Short mmCIF file of N, CA and C in Angstrom, two decimals:
data_model
loop_
_atom_site.label_atom_id
_atom_site.label_comp_id
_atom_site.label_asym_id
_atom_site.label_seq_id
_atom_site.Cartn_x
_atom_site.Cartn_y
_atom_site.Cartn_z
N MET A 1 -4.56 -6.42 36.60
CA MET A 1 -5.84 -5.75 36.64
C MET A 1 -5.72 -4.37 37.30
N ARG A 2 -4.77 -4.24 38.20
CA ARG A 2 -4.59 -2.96 38.89
C ARG A 2 -4.28 -1.85 37.88
N ASP A 3 -3.42 -2.15 36.92
CA ASP A 3 -3.08 -1.15 35.91
C ASP A 3 -4.28 -0.80 35.04
N TYR A 4 -5.09 -1.79 34.73
CA TYR A 4 -6.29 -1.56 33.92
C TYR A 4 -7.23 -0.61 34.65
N PHE A 5 -7.49 -0.90 35.92
CA PHE A 5 -8.41 -0.06 36.68
C PHE A 5 -7.84 1.32 36.98
N SER A 6 -6.53 1.43 37.11
CA SER A 6 -5.94 2.77 37.32
C SER A 6 -6.14 3.64 36.08
N VAL A 7 -6.08 3.05 34.90
CA VAL A 7 -6.33 3.80 33.67
C VAL A 7 -7.80 4.20 33.59
N ILE A 8 -8.69 3.29 33.96
CA ILE A 8 -10.12 3.60 33.92
C ILE A 8 -10.45 4.71 34.92
N LYS A 9 -9.81 4.71 36.09
CA LYS A 9 -10.05 5.76 37.09
C LYS A 9 -9.60 7.12 36.59
N LYS A 10 -8.54 7.14 35.78
CA LYS A 10 -8.04 8.40 35.20
C LYS A 10 -8.68 8.60 33.83
N TYR A 11 -9.96 8.36 33.73
CA TYR A 11 -10.73 8.29 32.49
C TYR A 11 -10.36 9.36 31.48
N ALA A 12 -10.38 10.62 31.86
CA ALA A 12 -10.13 11.72 30.91
C ALA A 12 -8.94 12.57 31.34
N ASP A 13 -8.00 11.97 32.05
CA ASP A 13 -6.85 12.72 32.57
C ASP A 13 -5.64 12.51 31.66
N SER A 14 -5.23 13.58 31.00
CA SER A 14 -4.06 13.50 30.14
C SER A 14 -2.83 14.09 30.81
N GLU A 15 -2.96 14.49 32.06
CA GLU A 15 -1.83 15.06 32.79
C GLU A 15 -1.00 13.95 33.41
N GLY A 16 0.28 14.18 33.52
CA GLY A 16 1.16 13.24 34.16
C GLY A 16 1.78 12.24 33.19
N ARG A 17 2.26 11.15 33.77
CA ARG A 17 3.00 10.16 33.01
C ARG A 17 2.49 8.76 33.31
N ALA A 18 2.63 7.87 32.34
CA ALA A 18 2.24 6.46 32.52
C ALA A 18 3.43 5.58 32.16
N ARG A 19 3.74 4.67 33.05
CA ARG A 19 4.84 3.74 32.80
C ARG A 19 4.49 2.76 31.69
N ARG A 20 5.52 2.11 31.16
CA ARG A 20 5.30 1.09 30.14
C ARG A 20 4.37 0.00 30.64
N GLN A 21 4.59 -0.45 31.87
CA GLN A 21 3.78 -1.53 32.42
C GLN A 21 2.31 -1.14 32.44
N GLU A 22 2.00 0.05 32.89
CA GLU A 22 0.61 0.50 32.95
C GLU A 22 0.00 0.52 31.54
N TYR A 23 0.73 1.07 30.60
CA TYR A 23 0.24 1.17 29.22
C TYR A 23 0.00 -0.20 28.60
N TRP A 24 1.01 -1.07 28.65
CA TRP A 24 0.91 -2.35 27.96
C TRP A 24 -0.05 -3.30 28.67
N MET A 25 -0.14 -3.25 29.99
CA MET A 25 -1.11 -4.09 30.69
C MET A 25 -2.53 -3.64 30.37
N PHE A 26 -2.76 -2.33 30.27
CA PHE A 26 -4.07 -1.84 29.87
C PHE A 26 -4.40 -2.34 28.47
N CYS A 27 -3.44 -2.23 27.55
CA CYS A 27 -3.68 -2.70 26.18
C CYS A 27 -4.00 -4.18 26.15
N LEU A 28 -3.25 -4.99 26.88
CA LEU A 28 -3.47 -6.43 26.89
C LEU A 28 -4.85 -6.77 27.44
N ILE A 29 -5.18 -6.23 28.60
CA ILE A 29 -6.47 -6.54 29.22
C ILE A 29 -7.62 -6.00 28.37
N ASN A 30 -7.43 -4.84 27.78
CA ASN A 30 -8.44 -4.25 26.91
C ASN A 30 -8.73 -5.16 25.71
N VAL A 31 -7.70 -5.69 25.10
CA VAL A 31 -7.87 -6.61 23.96
C VAL A 31 -8.55 -7.90 24.41
N LEU A 32 -8.14 -8.43 25.55
CA LEU A 32 -8.76 -9.67 26.04
C LEU A 32 -10.25 -9.48 26.33
N ILE A 33 -10.59 -8.37 26.96
CA ILE A 33 -12.01 -8.09 27.25
C ILE A 33 -12.77 -7.87 25.95
N SER A 34 -12.17 -7.20 24.98
CA SER A 34 -12.82 -7.00 23.70
C SER A 34 -13.13 -8.33 23.02
N TYR A 35 -12.16 -9.24 23.01
CA TYR A 35 -12.40 -10.56 22.42
C TYR A 35 -13.46 -11.33 23.19
N LEU A 36 -13.47 -11.18 24.52
CA LEU A 36 -14.50 -11.83 25.32
C LEU A 36 -15.89 -11.36 24.89
N PHE A 37 -16.04 -10.04 24.72
CA PHE A 37 -17.33 -9.52 24.28
C PHE A 37 -17.66 -9.95 22.85
N LEU A 38 -16.66 -10.07 22.01
CA LEU A 38 -16.91 -10.59 20.66
C LEU A 38 -17.45 -12.02 20.70
N PHE A 39 -16.80 -12.87 21.52
CA PHE A 39 -17.23 -14.25 21.62
C PHE A 39 -18.62 -14.37 22.25
N ILE A 40 -18.86 -13.59 23.31
CA ILE A 40 -20.19 -13.61 23.93
C ILE A 40 -21.23 -13.13 22.94
N GLY A 41 -20.93 -12.06 22.23
CA GLY A 41 -21.86 -11.54 21.23
C GLY A 41 -22.14 -12.54 20.13
N GLU A 42 -21.12 -13.26 19.72
CA GLU A 42 -21.31 -14.29 18.69
C GLU A 42 -22.20 -15.41 19.22
N ALA A 43 -22.01 -15.76 20.48
CA ALA A 43 -22.79 -16.85 21.07
C ALA A 43 -24.27 -16.49 21.22
N ILE A 44 -24.56 -15.22 21.51
CA ILE A 44 -25.97 -14.84 21.70
C ILE A 44 -26.54 -14.13 20.47
N HIS A 45 -25.77 -14.09 19.40
CA HIS A 45 -26.22 -13.53 18.11
C HIS A 45 -26.68 -12.07 18.23
N ASP A 46 -25.85 -11.21 18.81
CA ASP A 46 -26.26 -9.81 18.97
C ASP A 46 -25.58 -8.86 18.00
N ASP A 47 -24.90 -9.38 16.99
CA ASP A 47 -24.26 -8.55 15.95
C ASP A 47 -23.30 -7.52 16.50
N TYR A 48 -22.43 -7.92 17.39
CA TYR A 48 -21.34 -7.10 17.91
C TYR A 48 -21.78 -5.92 18.77
N ALA A 49 -22.96 -5.94 19.31
CA ALA A 49 -23.44 -4.82 20.13
C ALA A 49 -22.63 -4.69 21.42
N LEU A 50 -22.35 -5.79 22.10
CA LEU A 50 -21.56 -5.73 23.34
C LEU A 50 -20.16 -5.18 23.06
N PHE A 51 -19.57 -5.68 22.00
CA PHE A 51 -18.23 -5.22 21.61
C PHE A 51 -18.24 -3.72 21.29
N ALA A 52 -19.24 -3.27 20.58
CA ALA A 52 -19.34 -1.85 20.20
C ALA A 52 -19.52 -0.96 21.42
N VAL A 53 -20.33 -1.40 22.36
CA VAL A 53 -20.54 -0.62 23.59
C VAL A 53 -19.26 -0.54 24.40
N TYR A 54 -18.60 -1.69 24.59
CA TYR A 54 -17.35 -1.71 25.36
C TYR A 54 -16.29 -0.85 24.69
N THR A 55 -16.14 -0.98 23.39
CA THR A 55 -15.15 -0.21 22.66
C THR A 55 -15.41 1.28 22.77
N SER A 56 -16.67 1.68 22.65
CA SER A 56 -16.99 3.10 22.74
C SER A 56 -16.73 3.64 24.15
N LEU A 57 -16.87 2.80 25.16
CA LEU A 57 -16.61 3.24 26.54
C LEU A 57 -15.11 3.33 26.85
N THR A 58 -14.29 2.61 26.11
CA THR A 58 -12.86 2.60 26.41
C THR A 58 -12.01 3.40 25.42
N VAL A 59 -12.61 4.10 24.49
CA VAL A 59 -11.84 4.90 23.53
C VAL A 59 -11.11 6.02 24.25
N ILE A 60 -11.80 6.78 25.07
CA ILE A 60 -11.17 7.92 25.74
C ILE A 60 -10.08 7.47 26.71
N PRO A 61 -10.32 6.47 27.58
CA PRO A 61 -9.22 6.01 28.43
C PRO A 61 -8.01 5.52 27.63
N SER A 62 -8.25 4.88 26.49
CA SER A 62 -7.15 4.41 25.65
C SER A 62 -6.32 5.57 25.11
N LEU A 63 -6.99 6.60 24.66
CA LEU A 63 -6.29 7.78 24.16
C LEU A 63 -5.51 8.48 25.27
N MET A 64 -6.13 8.59 26.45
CA MET A 64 -5.48 9.30 27.54
C MET A 64 -4.26 8.55 28.08
N VAL A 65 -4.33 7.21 28.16
CA VAL A 65 -3.15 6.47 28.62
C VAL A 65 -2.04 6.55 27.58
N THR A 66 -2.40 6.65 26.31
CA THR A 66 -1.40 6.81 25.26
C THR A 66 -0.71 8.18 25.40
N VAL A 67 -1.48 9.21 25.67
CA VAL A 67 -0.90 10.55 25.88
C VAL A 67 0.03 10.53 27.09
N ARG A 68 -0.41 9.92 28.19
CA ARG A 68 0.44 9.87 29.39
C ARG A 68 1.70 9.04 29.14
N ARG A 69 1.59 7.99 28.32
CA ARG A 69 2.78 7.19 27.97
C ARG A 69 3.76 8.02 27.14
N LEU A 70 3.24 8.81 26.21
CA LEU A 70 4.10 9.71 25.44
C LEU A 70 4.74 10.74 26.36
N HIS A 71 4.00 11.23 27.34
CA HIS A 71 4.57 12.17 28.30
C HIS A 71 5.74 11.53 29.07
N ASP A 72 5.63 10.24 29.36
CA ASP A 72 6.71 9.55 30.08
C ASP A 72 7.98 9.53 29.27
N THR A 73 7.86 9.53 27.94
CA THR A 73 9.05 9.57 27.08
C THR A 73 9.41 11.01 26.70
N ASN A 74 8.80 11.97 27.39
CA ASN A 74 9.04 13.41 27.20
C ASN A 74 8.63 13.87 25.80
N ARG A 75 7.52 13.33 25.32
CA ARG A 75 6.95 13.74 24.03
C ARG A 75 5.54 14.27 24.26
N SER A 76 5.14 15.13 23.37
CA SER A 76 3.79 15.68 23.41
C SER A 76 2.78 14.63 22.98
N GLY A 77 1.54 14.79 23.42
CA GLY A 77 0.48 13.89 23.00
C GLY A 77 0.20 13.96 21.51
N TRP A 78 0.61 15.04 20.87
CA TRP A 78 0.44 15.19 19.43
C TRP A 78 1.21 14.12 18.64
N TRP A 79 2.15 13.45 19.28
CA TRP A 79 2.89 12.38 18.62
C TRP A 79 1.97 11.23 18.23
N MET A 80 0.76 11.17 18.79
CA MET A 80 -0.18 10.12 18.39
C MET A 80 -0.51 10.23 16.91
N LEU A 81 -0.41 11.43 16.37
CA LEU A 81 -0.75 11.63 14.96
C LEU A 81 0.21 10.93 14.01
N VAL A 82 1.37 10.51 14.51
CA VAL A 82 2.32 9.78 13.66
C VAL A 82 1.70 8.46 13.17
N ALA A 83 0.71 7.97 13.88
CA ALA A 83 0.04 6.72 13.48
C ALA A 83 -0.67 6.86 12.14
N PHE A 84 -0.96 8.07 11.71
CA PHE A 84 -1.64 8.27 10.43
C PHE A 84 -0.70 8.22 9.24
N VAL A 85 0.59 8.16 9.48
CA VAL A 85 1.55 8.01 8.39
C VAL A 85 1.52 6.54 7.98
N PRO A 86 1.23 6.27 6.72
CA PRO A 86 1.10 4.86 6.30
C PRO A 86 2.37 4.05 6.56
N LEU A 87 2.19 2.85 7.04
CA LEU A 87 3.20 1.85 7.32
C LEU A 87 4.23 2.28 8.35
N ILE A 88 5.00 3.29 8.06
CA ILE A 88 6.09 3.70 8.95
C ILE A 88 5.55 4.29 10.25
N GLY A 89 4.36 4.87 10.21
CA GLY A 89 3.76 5.46 11.40
C GLY A 89 3.51 4.45 12.50
N ALA A 90 3.02 3.28 12.14
CA ALA A 90 2.77 2.23 13.12
C ALA A 90 4.08 1.74 13.72
N ILE A 91 5.10 1.60 12.90
CA ILE A 91 6.40 1.14 13.39
C ILE A 91 6.99 2.16 14.36
N ILE A 92 6.94 3.43 14.01
CA ILE A 92 7.45 4.48 14.90
C ILE A 92 6.63 4.53 16.18
N GLY A 93 5.30 4.44 16.05
CA GLY A 93 4.43 4.50 17.22
C GLY A 93 4.71 3.39 18.22
N ILE A 94 4.83 2.17 17.73
CA ILE A 94 5.11 1.04 18.62
C ILE A 94 6.48 1.16 19.25
N SER A 95 7.47 1.60 18.48
CA SER A 95 8.82 1.72 19.05
C SER A 95 8.87 2.81 20.11
N VAL A 96 8.12 3.89 19.93
CA VAL A 96 8.08 4.95 20.95
C VAL A 96 7.42 4.43 22.23
N MET A 97 6.35 3.64 22.07
CA MET A 97 5.66 3.10 23.24
C MET A 97 6.50 2.07 23.99
N MET A 98 7.47 1.47 23.31
CA MET A 98 8.32 0.48 23.94
C MET A 98 9.55 1.08 24.62
N GLU A 99 9.81 2.37 24.36
CA GLU A 99 10.96 3.02 24.97
C GLU A 99 10.78 3.15 26.48
N ASP A 100 11.92 3.15 27.17
CA ASP A 100 11.89 3.41 28.60
C ASP A 100 11.57 4.89 28.81
N GLY A 101 10.88 5.19 29.89
CA GLY A 101 10.54 6.57 30.19
C GLY A 101 11.75 7.37 30.60
N THR A 102 11.60 8.69 30.59
CA THR A 102 12.66 9.58 31.00
C THR A 102 12.93 9.41 32.49
N SER A 103 14.18 9.23 32.87
CA SER A 103 14.52 9.10 34.28
C SER A 103 14.39 10.45 34.96
N GLY A 104 13.84 10.45 36.15
CA GLY A 104 13.66 11.70 36.89
C GLY A 104 12.51 12.52 36.32
N ASP A 105 12.45 13.74 36.77
CA ASP A 105 11.38 14.63 36.31
C ASP A 105 11.61 15.04 34.87
N ASN A 106 10.50 15.27 34.15
CA ASN A 106 10.60 15.83 32.81
C ASN A 106 9.55 16.93 32.68
N ASP A 107 9.29 17.38 31.48
CA ASP A 107 8.36 18.49 31.26
C ASP A 107 6.93 18.17 31.69
N TYR A 108 6.61 16.90 31.85
CA TYR A 108 5.23 16.49 32.10
C TYR A 108 4.98 15.97 33.50
N GLY A 109 5.98 15.94 34.35
CA GLY A 109 5.75 15.50 35.71
C GLY A 109 6.92 14.72 36.28
N THR A 110 6.65 14.16 37.46
CA THR A 110 7.69 13.39 38.14
C THR A 110 7.75 11.97 37.58
N ASP A 111 8.85 11.33 37.82
CA ASP A 111 9.07 9.96 37.34
C ASP A 111 8.13 9.01 38.07
N PRO A 112 7.26 8.29 37.35
CA PRO A 112 6.35 7.36 38.03
C PRO A 112 7.06 6.19 38.71
N LYS A 113 8.25 5.86 38.27
CA LYS A 113 9.01 4.81 38.91
C LYS A 113 9.53 5.24 40.27
N ALA A 114 9.72 6.54 40.44
CA ALA A 114 10.24 7.07 41.68
C ALA A 114 9.13 7.37 42.68
N THR A 115 7.86 7.34 42.23
CA THR A 115 6.74 7.65 43.09
C THR A 115 6.49 6.48 44.04
N PRO A 116 6.42 6.74 45.35
CA PRO A 116 6.16 5.66 46.30
C PRO A 116 4.79 5.02 46.02
N GLY A 117 4.75 3.70 46.12
CA GLY A 117 3.50 3.00 45.92
C GLY A 117 3.27 2.53 44.50
N SER A 118 4.10 2.96 43.55
CA SER A 118 3.93 2.50 42.18
C SER A 118 4.87 1.34 41.91
N ILE A 119 4.46 0.48 41.01
CA ILE A 119 5.30 -0.66 40.67
C ILE A 119 5.62 -0.60 39.20
#
């Protein structure tokens, strides 16, 4: 949950770098909360309103953590556009997100693994 809330706190911050753990934990918790709202919405018959509100509130943090994750691999945030390439784009995008970050400093900041207090 710490990684999820750290992404939410950096709501519109595309500066710096995000470790794999921060990115993937945010994705996991985000999906779980989304499904929770889907199930709650289904139970109270609200036609996906809760899910739509939650999704709209987390679009920007999701994009920003993706940009910071790309920065950790020393890539520009524009690499997100590779997802629009049919079929191969998703494969390339997932493989880039699974790569280990650049050791030491890179063009986008200091190594988050080397920062005291980060896990």
